[in-house]
């Protein structure tokens, strides 16, 4: 049985799916995207929304990174502490996943997209909106090791992916001390893949953004 993932390494939503695959020790066959794949009839048949990451697991196609992350855990390691089974604990993880996709990452996306699409400088007001959300995150991290307590969950992976993607932009995150401590803890925990799935792709994304301006 083959698990395939259509992805590009520097994409934030793709990175977080690959993190889950690493932690679960899943063998994923990566399908590298270029414009010919995005518009190919084969890919559009799997994902008419033509976005990545797109998973194909034993013929089952799925897109939306957070849906893919929870699917992989539910299917391959349902006892994983990354996505606790207790209803309230799981709801709290879900709350962070929705906050990230609907508030944190989406604001960051609207900040950097003018650079990618039009080669123009981002709107500082949108940057400020993003930093306001990071301030709330910093406050939430004041009395806790990870977002949902002493154990790393999908909440940490998805929010950490947004924060490290922001490090590729000109936004200054240096005043957020709790966020900084939390990132260092995650890096220590995941030292085996941090360079591959965080440091290197974030650098690639930073270079990509700079090349557009
Ligand atoms: N909410 C989606 C966002 C996916 C997304 O924006 N993917 C981008 C690359 S990072 C993409 O595929 N863009 C090309 C397109 O939409 O045609 C997720 O989390 O998976």
XYZ file of C-alpha atoms and ligand atoms in Angstrom:
233
model
C 0.000 0.000 0.000
C 1.382 3.402 -0.982
C 0.768 6.722 0.740
C 1.447 9.559 -1.693
C 1.677 13.254 -0.890
C 1.585 15.968 -3.507
C 3.650 18.735 -1.943
C 6.401 21.310 -2.167
C 8.925 21.415 0.688
C 8.693 25.151 1.501
C 4.879 25.220 1.719
C 3.650 25.675 5.302
C 0.598 23.398 5.008
C 2.752 20.705 3.388
C 5.434 20.975 6.076
C 3.029 20.244 8.893
C 1.685 17.125 7.185
C 5.229 15.901 6.638
C 5.977 16.480 10.346
C 3.126 14.189 11.335
C 4.321 11.563 8.851
C 7.822 11.762 10.375
C 6.568 11.469 13.949
C 4.350 8.494 13.050
C 7.214 6.963 11.091
C 5.095 6.620 7.961
C 6.671 6.032 4.613
C 5.297 8.705 2.303
C 6.050 8.877 -1.396
C 6.440 12.552 -2.176
C 5.064 13.819 -5.456
C 6.836 17.042 -6.284
C 4.618 19.706 -7.794
C 5.266 21.958 -10.703
C 2.784 23.893 -12.843
C 2.250 20.916 -15.160
C 1.105 18.755 -12.224
C -1.215 21.432 -10.768
C -3.128 21.629 -14.028
C -2.887 18.007 -15.115
C -6.192 16.108 -15.548
C -4.858 13.325 -13.268
C -4.245 15.731 -10.379
C -7.499 17.659 -10.924
C -9.365 14.347 -10.783
C -7.937 13.767 -7.285
C -8.269 17.387 -6.149
C -10.445 19.701 -8.259
C -9.407 22.507 -5.870
C -5.823 22.009 -7.209
C -4.048 22.813 -3.948
C -1.367 21.130 -1.928
C -0.871 19.238 0.269
C -2.977 16.515 -1.299
C -2.787 13.004 0.100
C -3.602 9.821 -1.757
C -3.798 6.901 0.630
C -4.605 3.590 -0.973
C -6.686 5.410 -3.586
C -8.374 7.787 -1.108
C -7.699 11.419 -1.972
C -7.741 14.121 0.703
C -6.679 17.752 0.832
C -6.628 20.444 3.575
C -3.523 19.951 5.691
C -5.217 19.777 9.098
C -7.743 17.221 7.815
C -4.817 15.182 6.473
C -2.978 15.391 9.807
C -5.944 14.103 11.822
C -6.704 11.447 9.182
C -3.167 10.052 9.352
C -3.360 9.786 13.135
C -6.870 8.321 13.169
C -5.860 5.732 10.619
C -2.264 4.860 11.483
C -1.753 5.673 15.176
C -5.095 6.305 16.860
C -3.530 6.112 20.337
C -1.058 8.911 19.561
C -0.866 11.625 22.204
C -0.587 14.118 19.338
C -4.380 13.899 19.027
C -5.832 12.766 22.355
C -8.985 10.678 22.411
C -10.563 12.300 25.452
C -13.385 14.443 24.077
C -12.453 17.670 25.851
C -8.731 17.271 25.270
C -9.383 16.614 21.575
C -11.757 19.598 21.364
C -8.991 21.797 22.772
C -6.544 20.571 20.131
C -9.220 21.125 17.467
C -9.780 24.637 18.779
C -6.108 25.474 18.134
C -6.253 23.860 14.680
C -9.256 26.006 13.749
C -7.726 29.122 15.307
C -4.588 28.546 13.318
C -6.309 27.990 9.989
C -8.974 30.669 10.472
C -7.011 33.366 12.296
C -3.276 32.990 12.657
C -2.126 31.398 9.405
C -4.792 33.096 7.296
C -3.673 36.530 8.522
C -0.060 35.659 7.752
C -1.139 34.394 4.327
C -2.809 37.743 3.564
C 0.372 39.482 4.720
C 2.827 37.683 2.436
C 0.604 36.921 -0.575
C 0.986 40.392 -2.188
C 4.723 39.656 -2.343
C 4.175 36.259 -3.977
C 1.413 37.280 -6.402
C 2.290 40.888 -7.275
C 5.851 41.416 -6.082
C 4.711 44.304 -3.888
C 5.483 45.106 -0.266
C 3.006 43.700 2.252
C 0.505 45.868 4.119
C 1.888 46.782 7.584
C -1.696 46.906 8.953
C -2.103 43.205 8.130
C 1.285 42.535 9.723
C 0.047 44.288 12.859
C -3.093 42.108 12.890
C -0.866 39.031 12.748
C 1.400 40.297 15.549
C -1.679 40.993 17.710
C -2.562 37.317 17.371
C 0.991 36.275 18.225
C 0.694 38.413 21.366
C -2.360 36.383 22.414
C -0.425 33.209 21.688
C 2.483 34.476 23.794
C 0.111 35.134 26.692
C -1.457 31.686 26.315
C 2.005 30.132 26.562
C 2.955 31.981 29.758
C 1.922 29.214 32.152
C 2.154 26.121 30.025
C 4.953 24.112 28.447
C 3.031 23.293 25.272
C -0.279 24.618 23.992
C -2.320 21.801 25.541
C -0.233 21.120 28.650
C 2.922 19.079 29.163
C 2.515 17.001 26.011
C 3.086 18.006 22.403
C -0.058 17.805 20.268
C -1.103 18.685 16.726
C -1.908 22.138 18.139
C 1.816 22.786 18.636
C 2.753 21.476 15.197
C 0.236 23.577 13.290
C 0.819 26.812 15.226
C 4.604 26.314 15.193
C 4.448 25.956 11.396
C 2.712 29.334 11.111
C 5.152 31.033 13.467
C 8.211 29.635 11.707
C 6.725 30.657 8.350
C 6.391 34.202 9.730
C 10.135 34.075 10.441
C 10.623 34.080 6.667
C 9.021 37.536 6.485
C 10.179 40.891 7.857
C 7.845 40.645 10.868
C 9.695 41.029 14.169
C 8.785 38.267 16.615
C 11.712 38.847 18.975
C 9.641 40.347 21.819
C 7.528 37.212 22.265
C 9.565 35.455 24.937
C 7.118 32.639 25.707
C 6.762 31.837 22.016
C 10.541 31.766 21.765
C 10.910 29.362 24.723
C 8.169 27.108 23.316
C 9.832 27.014 19.873
C 13.165 26.057 21.451
C 11.479 23.207 23.345
C 9.911 21.926 20.153
C 13.230 22.173 18.336
C 14.957 20.176 21.089
C 12.245 17.523 20.926
C 12.365 17.229 17.170
C 16.062 17.788 16.571
C 16.133 14.840 14.140
C 13.929 16.563 11.526
C 13.951 20.247 12.532
C 16.509 21.226 9.897
C 14.729 19.326 7.119
C 11.178 20.469 7.897
C 11.747 23.851 9.552
C 15.126 25.553 9.137
C 15.832 24.691 5.498
C 12.325 25.225 4.030
C 11.870 28.470 5.985
C 15.162 29.718 4.571
C 14.042 28.666 1.088
C 10.764 30.543 1.580
C 12.613 33.651 2.859
C 14.852 33.599 -0.239
C 11.788 33.076 -2.435
C 9.990 36.095 -0.920
C 13.097 38.248 -1.265
C 13.485 37.229 -4.900
C 9.970 38.524 -5.604
C 10.499 42.017 -4.169
N -5.968 25.529 3.752
C -5.122 24.781 2.860
C -4.189 25.739 2.163
C -3.467 25.070 1.027
C -2.725 26.055 0.146
O -2.932 27.281 0.206
N -1.829 25.542 -0.691
C -1.121 26.352 -1.650
C 0.373 26.104 -1.550
S 0.996 26.523 0.033
C -1.550 25.926 -3.051
O -1.680 24.752 -3.336
N -1.785 26.888 -3.939
C -2.080 26.604 -5.317
C -3.549 26.621 -5.652
O -4.381 26.805 -4.729
O -3.854 26.435 -6.840
C -4.346 23.722 3.661
O -4.082 23.949 4.855
O -4.031 22.666 3.107
